[in-house]
Short mmCIF file of C-alpha atoms in Angstrom, two decimals:
data_model
loop_
_atom_site.label_atom_id
_atom_site.label_comp_id
_atom_site.label_asym_id
_atom_site.label_seq_id
_atom_site.Cartn_x
_atom_site.Cartn_y
_atom_site.Cartn_z
CA MET A 1 27.55 3.85 15.45
CA LYS A 2 27.83 3.20 19.25
CA HIS A 3 27.28 5.53 22.17
CA PHE A 4 29.77 5.69 24.80
CA LEU A 5 28.65 7.10 28.46
CA ILE A 6 31.55 8.88 30.26
CA VAL A 7 31.72 10.35 33.75
CA TYR A 8 34.76 11.99 34.50
CA ALA A 9 36.52 14.18 36.92
CA ARG A 10 37.88 17.16 35.49
CA SER A 11 40.34 18.23 38.50
CA LYS A 12 41.74 14.59 38.53
CA SER A 13 41.56 13.89 34.79
CA GLN A 14 40.33 10.59 35.52
CA VAL A 15 37.50 8.44 33.98
CA LEU A 16 35.02 7.41 36.73
CA GLU A 17 32.62 5.52 34.25
CA PHE A 18 32.69 4.07 31.10
CA GLN A 19 29.99 2.38 29.33
CA GLU A 20 29.54 1.34 25.74
CA PHE A 21 25.91 0.83 24.19
CA ALA A 22 25.10 -0.58 21.14
CA GLU A 23 23.42 1.06 17.99
CA GLN A 24 19.79 0.76 18.79
CA GLN A 25 20.58 1.67 22.46
CA ARG A 26 20.92 5.35 22.18
CA ALA A 27 17.80 6.11 23.99
CA GLU A 28 19.08 3.86 27.01
CA ALA A 29 22.23 5.69 26.64
CA ASN A 30 20.82 9.12 27.08
CA ALA A 31 18.65 8.17 29.87
CA GLU A 32 21.61 6.67 31.90
CA ARG A 33 23.23 10.08 30.91
CA LEU A 34 20.34 12.04 32.72
CA LYS A 35 20.44 9.51 35.77
CA ARG A 36 24.27 10.89 36.08
CA GLU A 37 23.45 14.11 35.59
CA ILE A 38 20.87 14.36 38.36
CA GLN A 39 23.32 12.31 40.75
CA TYR A 40 26.50 14.48 39.95
CA ARG A 41 24.46 17.48 39.78
CA LEU A 42 26.11 19.37 43.03
CA SER A 43 29.20 18.69 41.66
CA LYS A 44 30.96 21.32 39.14
CA ASP A 45 34.03 19.01 38.40
CA ILE A 46 32.05 16.19 37.25
CA GLU A 47 31.39 16.16 33.52
CA VAL A 48 28.76 13.53 32.23
CA VAL A 49 28.63 13.08 28.79
CA VAL A 50 27.41 10.78 25.86
CA ILE A 51 29.61 10.30 22.68
CA HIS A 52 28.33 8.59 19.22
CA ALA A 53 31.09 7.14 17.66
CA GLU A 54 31.77 4.44 15.19
CA SER A 55 34.18 2.72 17.43
CA GLU A 56 35.93 3.13 20.94
CA GLU A 57 39.41 3.55 18.82
CA GLN A 58 37.72 6.35 16.99
CA LEU A 59 36.38 8.16 20.55
CA ARG A 60 39.57 7.86 21.91
CA GLU A 61 41.11 9.63 18.95
CA THR A 62 38.76 12.61 18.58
CA HIS A 63 38.06 12.95 22.54
CA GLY A 64 41.49 11.91 23.72
CA ARG A 65 41.36 14.22 26.64
CA TYR A 66 39.54 12.06 28.53
CA PHE A 67 41.87 9.01 28.27
CA ARG A 68 45.30 10.46 28.18
CA SER A 69 47.17 12.85 30.25
CA LEU A 70 48.47 15.95 29.33
CA GLN A 71 52.30 14.72 29.16
CA ASP A 72 51.21 12.20 26.96
CA MET A 73 49.35 14.45 24.53
CA LEU A 74 51.94 17.33 24.68
CA LYS A 75 54.54 14.36 23.39
CA GLY A 76 52.31 14.17 20.49
CA LEU A 77 51.87 17.71 19.71
CA LEU A 78 55.46 18.88 20.39
CA ARG A 79 56.77 15.76 18.34
CA PRO A 80 60.04 16.98 15.71
CA LEU A 81 58.33 18.29 12.50
CA PRO A 82 58.98 16.85 9.37
CA SER A 83 61.78 19.14 7.71
CA MET B 1 11.43 22.96 16.15
CA LEU B 2 10.99 21.66 20.21
CA PRO B 3 7.96 19.99 20.74
CA GLY B 4 5.81 20.64 23.64
CA LEU B 5 7.76 24.19 24.75
CA THR B 6 7.95 27.89 23.60
CA LYS B 7 10.86 29.58 23.22
CA SER B 8 9.91 31.82 26.00
CA ALA B 9 9.72 28.87 28.50
CA ILE B 10 13.14 27.36 26.80
CA ASN B 11 14.76 30.92 27.83
CA LYS B 12 13.50 31.17 31.02
CA LEU B 13 14.82 27.60 31.69
CA GLY B 14 18.08 29.10 30.50
CA GLU B 15 18.04 31.85 32.94
CA ARG B 16 17.26 29.68 35.67
CA LEU B 17 20.18 27.40 34.80
CA ALA B 18 22.59 30.47 34.80
CA ARG B 19 21.39 32.02 38.09
CA ASP B 20 21.01 28.98 40.21
CA ASP B 21 24.20 27.44 41.53
CA VAL B 22 22.66 23.77 41.76
CA PRO B 23 20.26 22.99 38.64
CA SER B 24 16.84 21.41 40.00
CA ASP B 25 15.79 17.93 39.13
CA GLU B 26 12.65 19.59 37.37
CA ASP B 27 14.74 21.72 35.22
CA LEU B 28 17.52 19.00 34.36
CA ARG B 29 14.00 17.11 32.98
CA LEU B 30 13.34 19.92 31.23
CA LEU B 31 16.63 20.13 29.66
CA GLU B 32 16.45 16.89 28.67
CA GLN B 33 13.34 17.66 26.68
CA VAL B 34 15.28 20.56 24.73
CA ARG B 35 18.17 18.35 24.41
CA ASN B 36 16.09 15.25 22.87
CA ALA B 37 15.12 17.14 20.20
CA PHE B 38 18.62 18.25 19.51
CA ASP B 39 19.85 14.86 20.00
CA ALA B 40 17.60 14.23 16.81
CA ALA B 41 19.13 16.62 14.75
CA MET B 42 22.32 15.73 15.50
CA GLU B 43 21.67 12.05 14.44
CA GLY B 44 20.22 13.52 11.59
CA VAL B 45 23.45 15.59 10.92
CA GLN B 46 25.52 12.63 11.77
CA THR B 47 23.64 10.46 9.01
CA VAL B 48 24.11 13.03 6.25
CA LEU B 49 27.91 13.21 6.55
CA ARG B 50 28.45 9.24 6.63
CA GLU B 51 26.10 8.69 3.85
CA ARG B 52 26.81 11.69 1.60
CA LEU B 53 30.12 12.05 2.26
CA HIS B 54 31.45 8.84 3.57
CA LEU B 55 32.80 10.79 6.91
CA LYS B 56 33.00 9.20 10.10
CA PRO B 57 32.14 12.52 12.57
CA ASN B 58 31.45 11.95 16.30
CA ALA B 59 29.00 13.86 18.00
CA ARG B 60 27.92 14.69 21.34
CA LEU B 61 25.07 16.96 23.06
CA LYS B 62 26.64 19.93 24.82
CA THR B 63 27.13 18.69 28.93
CA VAL B 64 25.34 20.35 31.11
CA THR B 65 28.45 22.00 33.18
CA THR B 66 29.65 23.17 29.73
CA LEU B 67 26.09 24.50 28.90
CA VAL B 68 25.52 26.28 31.93
CA GLU B 69 29.26 27.57 31.89
CA LYS B 70 28.41 29.00 28.54
CA LEU B 71 24.84 30.62 29.41
CA LYS B 72 26.37 32.21 32.86
CA ARG B 73 29.52 33.57 30.86
CA SER B 74 28.09 34.79 27.76
CA LYS B 75 25.12 36.15 28.67
CA SER B 76 23.31 33.94 26.09
CA ARG B 77 19.92 32.97 25.65
CA LEU B 78 19.17 29.47 25.70
CA SER B 79 17.26 29.31 22.71
CA THR B 80 20.04 30.99 20.49
CA VAL B 81 23.01 28.56 21.60
CA GLN B 82 24.29 27.18 18.38
CA ASP B 83 26.45 24.20 19.94
CA ILE B 84 23.98 21.77 21.95
CA ALA B 85 24.60 19.77 19.25
CA GLY B 86 28.18 19.46 18.48
CA LEU B 87 29.87 16.99 16.02
CA ARG B 88 33.34 16.89 15.27
CA VAL B 89 35.66 15.80 12.23
CA VAL B 90 39.00 15.09 12.54
CA GLN B 91 41.63 14.20 9.57
CA ALA B 92 45.05 14.53 8.48
CA MET B 93 44.74 17.22 6.19
CA THR B 94 46.27 20.70 4.48
CA LEU B 95 44.64 23.79 5.22
CA VAL B 96 43.53 23.87 1.23
CA GLU B 97 42.38 19.96 2.02
CA GLN B 98 40.44 21.35 5.07
CA ASP B 99 39.02 24.26 2.86
CA ALA B 100 37.59 21.85 0.69
CA LEU B 101 36.28 19.63 2.83
CA VAL B 102 34.30 22.40 4.88
CA SER B 103 33.07 23.22 1.64
CA ARG B 104 31.59 19.89 1.03
CA ILE B 105 30.09 19.84 4.45
CA ALA B 106 28.55 23.40 3.95
CA ALA B 107 26.76 22.32 0.77
CA CYS B 108 24.82 19.50 2.22
CA PHE B 109 22.93 22.11 4.08
CA SER B 110 20.84 24.78 3.28
CA GLY B 111 22.03 28.12 4.85
CA ALA B 112 25.09 26.64 6.24
CA GLN B 113 27.58 29.14 7.93
CA VAL B 114 31.08 28.89 7.97
CA VAL B 115 33.10 29.94 11.03
CA ASP B 116 36.85 29.88 10.21
CA ARG B 117 38.47 30.18 13.70
CA ARG B 118 41.89 29.67 11.86
CA ALA B 119 42.03 33.32 10.77
CA LYS B 120 40.71 34.52 14.12
CA PRO B 121 42.01 32.24 16.57
CA SER B 122 40.27 32.19 20.00
CA GLN B 123 42.89 32.05 22.77
CA GLY B 124 44.74 29.95 20.01
CA TYR B 125 42.01 27.71 19.49
CA ARG B 126 42.21 27.18 15.81
CA ALA B 127 39.68 25.07 13.55
CA VAL B 128 36.80 25.81 11.31
CA HIS B 129 33.21 25.41 12.41
CA VAL B 130 30.20 24.91 10.09
CA LEU B 131 26.78 25.67 11.87
CA VAL B 132 24.07 23.84 10.19
CA GLN B 133 20.37 23.70 10.73
CA PHE B 134 18.70 20.51 10.47
CA GLU B 135 14.62 20.58 10.82
CA GLY B 136 14.88 23.95 12.08
CA LEU B 137 17.51 23.07 15.11
CA ALA B 138 21.05 24.25 15.11
CA ALA B 139 24.05 21.88 14.87
CA GLU B 140 28.00 22.56 14.87
CA ILE B 141 30.19 20.62 13.07
CA GLN B 142 33.96 21.18 13.97
CA VAL B 143 36.27 20.56 11.30
CA ARG B 144 39.99 20.17 12.85
CA THR B 145 43.25 18.99 11.23
CA THR B 146 45.09 16.43 13.28
CA ASP B 147 47.26 19.20 14.47
CA GLN B 148 44.41 21.77 15.36
CA HIS B 149 42.98 18.61 17.30
CA MET B 150 45.95 18.06 19.18
CA TRP B 151 46.56 21.21 20.08
CA ALA B 152 42.58 21.98 21.09
CA GLN B 153 42.79 18.89 23.19
CA ALA B 154 45.85 19.73 25.05
CA MET B 155 44.22 23.14 25.93
CA GLU B 156 41.12 21.01 27.08
CA GLN B 157 42.96 19.51 29.61
CA PHE B 158 44.98 22.46 30.80
CA ALA B 159 42.05 23.98 31.42
CA ASP B 160 40.68 21.16 33.31
CA ASP B 161 43.60 21.63 35.47
CA VAL B 162 43.44 25.28 35.89
CA GLY B 163 40.11 26.20 35.41
CA ARG B 164 37.81 26.26 32.24
CA GLY B 165 38.06 30.24 32.26
CA VAL B 166 41.39 30.09 30.45
CA ARG B 167 39.81 28.60 27.55
CA ASN B 168 37.68 32.24 26.81
CA GLN B 169 39.60 34.57 28.96
CA GLY B 170 43.39 33.45 28.45
CA ALA B 171 45.77 34.25 31.00
CA ALA B 172 43.50 36.45 32.92
CA ALA B 173 41.65 33.54 34.15
CA ILE B 174 44.66 32.35 36.03
CA VAL B 175 44.40 34.05 39.16
CA GLY B 176 47.36 33.61 42.01
CA ASP B 177 50.85 34.86 42.52
CA ASP B 178 52.11 31.27 43.63
CA ALA B 179 54.74 29.24 41.74
CA GLN B 180 52.10 27.32 40.36
CA SER B 181 50.02 29.83 39.39
CA GLU B 182 53.24 31.39 37.59
CA LEU B 183 54.02 28.05 35.83
CA HIS B 184 50.23 27.84 34.68
CA ARG B 185 50.77 31.21 32.80
CA HIS B 186 54.23 30.13 31.43
CA PHE B 187 52.62 27.08 29.74
CA PHE B 188 49.27 29.34 28.78
CA ALA B 189 52.06 31.91 26.74
CA LEU B 190 53.88 28.84 25.51
CA MET B 191 50.52 27.16 23.94
CA GLN B 192 49.95 30.17 22.48
CA ARG B 193 52.88 30.23 20.66
CA ALA B 194 52.92 26.75 19.94
CA SER B 195 49.19 27.51 18.07
CA ALA B 196 50.94 30.27 16.34
CA VAL B 197 53.86 28.06 14.96
CA PHE B 198 51.38 25.64 14.10
CA ALA B 199 49.77 28.13 12.00
CA SER B 200 52.67 28.96 10.21
CA PHE B 201 53.78 24.90 9.77
CA GLU B 202 50.06 24.21 8.32
CA CYS B 203 50.78 27.32 5.69
CA VAL B 204 54.21 26.00 4.46
CA GLU B 205 52.68 22.34 4.35
CA ALA B 206 49.49 23.63 2.20
CA VAL B 207 52.26 25.86 -0.35
CA HIS B 208 54.64 22.65 -0.51
CA ALA B 209 51.57 20.24 -1.00
CA ALA B 210 50.33 22.83 -3.82
CA LEU B 211 53.87 22.71 -5.47
CA ARG B 212 53.90 18.79 -5.50
CA ALA B 213 50.53 18.89 -7.14
CA ILE B 214 51.94 21.06 -9.90
CA GLY B 215 54.61 18.91 -10.35
CA ASN B 216 56.46 21.09 -12.60
CA SER B 217 59.63 21.64 -10.56
CA GLU B 218 61.40 22.60 -13.29
CA THR B 219 60.20 26.23 -13.71
CA ASP B 220 61.77 28.88 -12.05
CA LEU B 221 58.83 29.81 -10.27
CA ALA B 222 58.29 26.69 -8.85
CA LEU B 223 61.99 26.39 -7.72
CA ALA B 224 61.95 30.06 -6.03
CA LEU B 225 58.74 28.89 -4.38
CA ALA B 226 60.29 25.60 -3.13
CA ASP B 227 63.23 27.57 -1.85
CA VAL B 228 60.79 29.93 0.25
CA VAL B 229 58.76 26.97 1.40
CA GLN B 230 62.32 25.30 2.60
CA THR B 231 63.25 28.34 4.47
CA ALA B 232 60.27 28.96 6.01
CA GLY B 233 59.77 25.29 7.06
CA GLN B 234 63.28 25.43 8.55
CA ARG B 235 62.21 28.50 10.57
CA VAL B 236 59.06 26.78 11.68
CA GLY B 237 61.06 23.56 12.88
CA ASN B 238 63.42 26.10 14.74
CA ASP B 239 60.67 27.44 16.83
CA MET B 240 58.79 24.12 17.54
CA ALA B 241 62.56 23.07 18.79
CA LYS B 242 62.31 26.25 21.01
CA ILE B 243 58.88 25.39 22.30
CA ARG B 244 59.67 21.62 22.63
CA LEU B 245 62.82 22.90 24.99
CA GLU B 246 60.69 25.28 27.15
CA THR B 247 58.05 22.83 27.39
CA ALA B 248 60.47 20.32 28.93
CA ALA B 249 61.97 22.81 31.29
CA LEU B 250 58.42 23.41 32.51
CA GLN B 251 57.55 19.72 33.01
CA ARG B 252 60.37 19.59 34.84
CA ALA B 253 59.51 22.37 37.10
CA ASN B 254 56.11 20.78 37.59
CA GLU B 255 57.18 17.60 38.68
CA SER B 256 57.34 19.03 42.28
CA LEU B 257 54.26 20.98 41.86
CA LYS B 258 52.26 18.57 40.23
CA MET B 259 51.07 20.82 37.73
CA VAL B 260 50.84 18.00 35.07
CA LYS B 261 49.40 14.76 36.26
CA PRO B 262 51.78 11.67 35.36
#
């Protein structure tokens, strides 16, 4: 299990910071999250989150919103359905 | 349970977070104490799902921004918020398989509650949530099919663009009478239709899978059902094709308005 710190600007759909922590660094990841939350507390546009996932690949699947554009997601969503 | 903090202190913290425009450093640190306890519970739930069911759920604590939004919006007390600790399981599966997975998850936690948001979608959002307790603290496990998940992610992205209120209040949250707001409303309506079409598609797919499982396509009943499934499938396919065309038209219109970021 890894821990991923993400700082995300909603209005720009842009990841401002992405940091990976090893399994034993859960507390460090959470501490860094708190630092960023204090740093960005004046901005409602900035989202700070730590996601605990098996791998970065899995993270990108389950939280694709941080990494993919709306257009890109729509392409997948509105693919032709199997007949 | 939450060491060192009474329920009253937690609720007062929630009231301050909902009231103040900007949370103080002190309140953020206090909130961190609450979230640390939930983090431990969340890790416990994640371990149960990994070890007992061999699932690979992702987990995250609710962000400060979304938590404050929820406290402001729903007037919830902080001590009663169910999804401070949230886990997510996404799998390619039929509705029947989703039900089976939900049952297996719920069976791992005494007193688990299942909230079927496929039956009653909220602004098009469909999934099944399992609310569990781990050492006295709540966690929410979202169980989504791939299509439910992709829809939810697209809506989240859209909400980032137009304001997150759209996820709870729907089109009413899109204010303004300019061309861009109009496009946003069209897009929101399209997403609602897409959600309904996906619901139909998933039903058709589930029946289709059940028919395959029966493996008895020679009976009159099975043949009749297969015919119904095929017709329904064609209708869903046609609906989706229309939505695809309309989305493409909206995207073209958006190019000049930059609604959808490249």
